[in-house]
Amino acid sequence: MGKDAGLDKSIRVRILGREYALRVRPGDEELTRDVAAYVDGKMQAFQQAHPGQSELTAAVITALAIAEELYSTWEEDDAVDEALDALADRLEGALSTPEATGDPAAGNSETTGKEASAPTD
């Protein structure tokens, strides 16, 4: 099986006025077009801000900017994962206490289904 296995859909995208033919997996056309449009927008913005720079410079700086966005997203994901792990640990700890398990010796009648009531006379 070749490295292009499954890439049997051809599409064309335009970046900085140049058209590129790409082979993609069926169903990935829209994603690839969206990504190409994103890259094109970033490169156009760079060229508008720095009109004297070459397309190669625009491509390299744009690639670095997009890579930085990706790394920032990864760092945010890692921070969220750590926060969720800490919360899960706290929940497990809270649920393993006698009060949370409904241990009658702990005095938690709510989870045992028995309600304490005052005598009625």
PDB file of C-alpha atoms in Angstrom:
ATOM      1  CA  MET A   1       0.000   0.000   0.000  1.00  0.00           C
ATOM      2  CA  GLY A   2       1.451   3.390  -0.988  1.00  0.00           C
ATOM      3  CA  LYS A   3       1.701   6.496   1.097  1.00  0.00           C
ATOM      4  CA  ASP A   4      -1.174   8.043  -0.884  1.00  0.00           C
ATOM      5  CA  ALA A   5      -3.609   5.232  -0.049  1.00  0.00           C
ATOM      6  CA  GLY A   6      -7.052   6.630   0.633  1.00  0.00           C
ATOM      7  CA  LEU A   7      -6.223  10.026  -0.881  1.00  0.00           C
ATOM      8  CA  ASP A   8      -8.381   9.600  -3.935  1.00  0.00           C
ATOM      9  CA  LYS A   9     -10.163  12.949  -4.031  1.00  0.00           C
ATOM     10  CA  SER A  10      -8.518  15.859  -5.892  1.00  0.00           C
ATOM     11  CA  ILE A  11      -9.341  19.441  -5.001  1.00  0.00           C
ATOM     12  CA  ARG A  12      -7.880  22.831  -5.847  1.00  0.00           C
ATOM     13  CA  VAL A  13      -7.172  25.573  -3.340  1.00  0.00           C
ATOM     14  CA  ARG A  14      -5.849  29.089  -3.839  1.00  0.00           C
ATOM     15  CA  ILE A  15      -3.268  30.672  -1.547  1.00  0.00           C
ATOM     16  CA  LEU A  16      -1.848  34.116  -2.322  1.00  0.00           C
ATOM     17  CA  GLY A  17      -3.263  33.957  -5.804  1.00  0.00           C
ATOM     18  CA  ARG A  18      -1.607  30.646  -6.635  1.00  0.00           C
ATOM     19  CA  GLU A  19      -3.670  27.554  -7.245  1.00  0.00           C
ATOM     20  CA  TYR A  20      -2.600  24.257  -5.701  1.00  0.00           C
ATOM     21  CA  ALA A  21      -3.949  20.819  -6.583  1.00  0.00           C
ATOM     22  CA  LEU A  22      -4.247  18.629  -3.499  1.00  0.00           C
ATOM     23  CA  ARG A  23      -5.254  15.034  -2.946  1.00  0.00           C
ATOM     24  CA  VAL A  24      -7.383  14.434   0.133  1.00  0.00           C
ATOM     25  CA  ARG A  25      -9.424  11.699   1.734  1.00  0.00           C
ATOM     26  CA  PRO A  26     -13.073  11.610   0.749  1.00  0.00           C
ATOM     27  CA  GLY A  27     -14.968  13.730   3.242  1.00  0.00           C
ATOM     28  CA  ASP A  28     -11.971  15.959   4.039  1.00  0.00           C
ATOM     29  CA  GLU A  29     -12.548  18.407   1.193  1.00  0.00           C
ATOM     30  CA  GLU A  30     -14.315  21.036   3.292  1.00  0.00           C
ATOM     31  CA  LEU A  31     -11.757  20.865   6.106  1.00  0.00           C
ATOM     32  CA  THR A  32      -8.879  21.199   3.643  1.00  0.00           C
ATOM     33  CA  ARG A  33     -10.550  24.146   1.927  1.00  0.00           C
ATOM     34  CA  ASP A  34     -11.166  25.808   5.311  1.00  0.00           C
ATOM     35  CA  VAL A  35      -7.531  25.291   6.341  1.00  0.00           C
ATOM     36  CA  ALA A  36      -6.291  26.648   3.006  1.00  0.00           C
ATOM     37  CA  ALA A  37      -8.541  29.703   3.388  1.00  0.00           C
ATOM     38  CA  TYR A  38      -7.166  30.252   6.905  1.00  0.00           C
ATOM     39  CA  VAL A  39      -3.562  30.040   5.677  1.00  0.00           C
ATOM     40  CA  ASP A  40      -4.379  32.329   2.747  1.00  0.00           C
ATOM     41  CA  GLY A  41      -5.922  34.898   5.088  1.00  0.00           C
ATOM     42  CA  LYS A  42      -2.913  34.830   7.407  1.00  0.00           C
ATOM     43  CA  MET A  43      -0.477  35.184   4.507  1.00  0.00           C
ATOM     44  CA  GLN A  44      -2.467  38.020   2.944  1.00  0.00           C
ATOM     45  CA  ALA A  45      -2.574  39.840   6.283  1.00  0.00           C
ATOM     46  CA  PHE A  46       1.202  39.472   6.615  1.00  0.00           C
ATOM     47  CA  GLN A  47       1.795  40.754   3.090  1.00  0.00           C
ATOM     48  CA  GLN A  48      -0.517  43.731   3.647  1.00  0.00           C
ATOM     49  CA  ALA A  49       1.357  44.605   6.843  1.00  0.00           C
ATOM     50  CA  HIS A  50       4.774  44.000   5.226  1.00  0.00           C
ATOM     51  CA  PRO A  51       4.408  44.708   1.501  1.00  0.00           C
ATOM     52  CA  GLY A  52       8.137  44.561   0.754  1.00  0.00           C
ATOM     53  CA  GLN A  53       8.573  40.985   1.983  1.00  0.00           C
ATOM     54  CA  SER A  54       8.777  38.011  -0.359  1.00  0.00           C
ATOM     55  CA  GLU A  55       6.162  35.274  -0.582  1.00  0.00           C
ATOM     56  CA  LEU A  56       8.691  32.884   0.944  1.00  0.00           C
ATOM     57  CA  THR A  57       9.121  35.151   3.958  1.00  0.00           C
ATOM     58  CA  ALA A  58       5.341  35.492   4.224  1.00  0.00           C
ATOM     59  CA  ALA A  59       5.001  31.700   4.121  1.00  0.00           C
ATOM     60  CA  VAL A  60       7.674  31.103   6.778  1.00  0.00           C
ATOM     61  CA  ILE A  61       6.402  33.797   9.156  1.00  0.00           C
ATOM     62  CA  THR A  62       2.820  32.597   8.661  1.00  0.00           C
ATOM     63  CA  ALA A  63       3.873  28.996   9.355  1.00  0.00           C
ATOM     64  CA  LEU A  64       5.585  30.107  12.564  1.00  0.00           C
ATOM     65  CA  ALA A  65       2.534  32.110  13.659  1.00  0.00           C
ATOM     66  CA  ILE A  66       0.188  29.175  13.019  1.00  0.00           C
ATOM     67  CA  ALA A  67       2.573  26.794  14.826  1.00  0.00           C
ATOM     68  CA  GLU A  68       2.598  29.179  17.795  1.00  0.00           C
ATOM     69  CA  GLU A  69      -1.218  29.148  17.834  1.00  0.00           C
ATOM     70  CA  LEU A  70      -1.128  25.345  17.811  1.00  0.00           C
ATOM     71  CA  TYR A  71       1.360  25.153  20.683  1.00  0.00           C
ATOM     72  CA  SER A  72      -0.710  27.622  22.719  1.00  0.00           C
ATOM     73  CA  THR A  73      -3.776  25.456  22.162  1.00  0.00           C
ATOM     74  CA  TRP A  74      -1.844  22.371  23.285  1.00  0.00           C
ATOM     75  CA  GLU A  75      -0.726  24.177  26.450  1.00  0.00           C
ATOM     76  CA  GLU A  76      -4.308  25.237  27.169  1.00  0.00           C
ATOM     77  CA  ASP A  77      -5.486  21.653  26.636  1.00  0.00           C
ATOM     78  CA  ASP A  78      -2.804  20.382  29.028  1.00  0.00           C
ATOM     79  CA  ALA A  79      -3.890  22.908  31.672  1.00  0.00           C
ATOM     80  CA  VAL A  80      -7.539  21.857  31.276  1.00  0.00           C
ATOM     81  CA  ASP A  81      -6.541  18.177  31.526  1.00  0.00           C
ATOM     82  CA  GLU A  82      -4.606  18.864  34.735  1.00  0.00           C
ATOM     83  CA  ALA A  83      -7.521  20.802  36.229  1.00  0.00           C
ATOM     84  CA  LEU A  84      -9.952  18.008  35.334  1.00  0.00           C
ATOM     85  CA  ASP A  85      -7.630  15.388  36.841  1.00  0.00           C
ATOM     86  CA  ALA A  86      -7.390  17.409  40.066  1.00  0.00           C
ATOM     87  CA  LEU A  87     -11.172  17.798  40.174  1.00  0.00           C
ATOM     88  CA  ALA A  88     -11.675  14.071  39.563  1.00  0.00           C
ATOM     89  CA  ASP A  89      -9.257  13.295  42.408  1.00  0.00           C
ATOM     90  CA  ARG A  90     -11.178  15.642  44.717  1.00  0.00           C
ATOM     91  CA  LEU A  91     -14.489  14.053  43.741  1.00  0.00           C
ATOM     92  CA  GLU A  92     -13.140  10.546  44.288  1.00  0.00           C
ATOM     93  CA  GLY A  93     -11.832  11.610  47.685  1.00  0.00           C
ATOM     94  CA  ALA A  94     -15.137  13.202  48.635  1.00  0.00           C
ATOM     95  CA  LEU A  95     -17.122  10.187  47.486  1.00  0.00           C
ATOM     96  CA  SER A  96     -14.944   7.769  49.420  1.00  0.00           C
ATOM     97  CA  THR A  97     -15.634   9.405  52.801  1.00  0.00           C
ATOM     98  CA  PRO A  98     -18.078   7.641  55.150  1.00  0.00           C
ATOM     99  CA  GLU A  99     -20.491  10.583  54.891  1.00  0.00           C
ATOM    100  CA  ALA A 100     -20.708  10.219  51.123  1.00  0.00           C
ATOM    101  CA  THR A 101     -21.126   6.436  51.166  1.00  0.00           C
ATOM    102  CA  GLY A 102     -24.152   6.509  53.450  1.00  0.00           C
ATOM    103  CA  ASP A 103     -22.408   4.821  56.378  1.00  0.00           C
ATOM    104  CA  PRO A 104     -24.980   4.890  59.233  1.00  0.00           C
ATOM    105  CA  ALA A 105     -22.145   5.105  61.747  1.00  0.00           C
ATOM    106  CA  ALA A 106     -21.196   8.415  60.165  1.00  0.00           C
ATOM    107  CA  GLY A 107     -24.644   9.805  60.908  1.00  0.00           C
ATOM    108  CA  ASN A 108     -25.694  10.405  57.334  1.00  0.00           C
ATOM    109  CA  SER A 109     -29.312   9.317  57.364  1.00  0.00           C
ATOM    110  CA  GLU A 110     -30.100  11.054  54.077  1.00  0.00           C
ATOM    111  CA  THR A 111     -28.241   8.535  51.945  1.00  0.00           C
ATOM    112  CA  THR A 112     -29.581   5.529  53.888  1.00  0.00           C
ATOM    113  CA  GLY A 113     -33.180   6.435  53.222  1.00  0.00           C
ATOM    114  CA  LYS A 114     -33.992   6.770  56.949  1.00  0.00           C
ATOM    115  CA  GLU A 115     -35.094  10.130  58.201  1.00  0.00           C
ATOM    116  CA  ALA A 116     -34.708  11.182  61.802  1.00  0.00           C
ATOM    117  CA  SER A 117     -37.966  12.501  63.155  1.00  0.00           C
ATOM    118  CA  ALA A 118     -39.031  14.160  66.338  1.00  0.00           C
ATOM    119  CA  PRO A 119     -41.614  12.364  68.469  1.00  0.00           C
ATOM    120  CA  THR A 120     -45.160  13.521  67.803  1.00  0.00           C
ATOM    121  CA  ASP A 121     -47.503  13.739  70.785  1.00  0.00           C
TER     122      ASP A 121
END
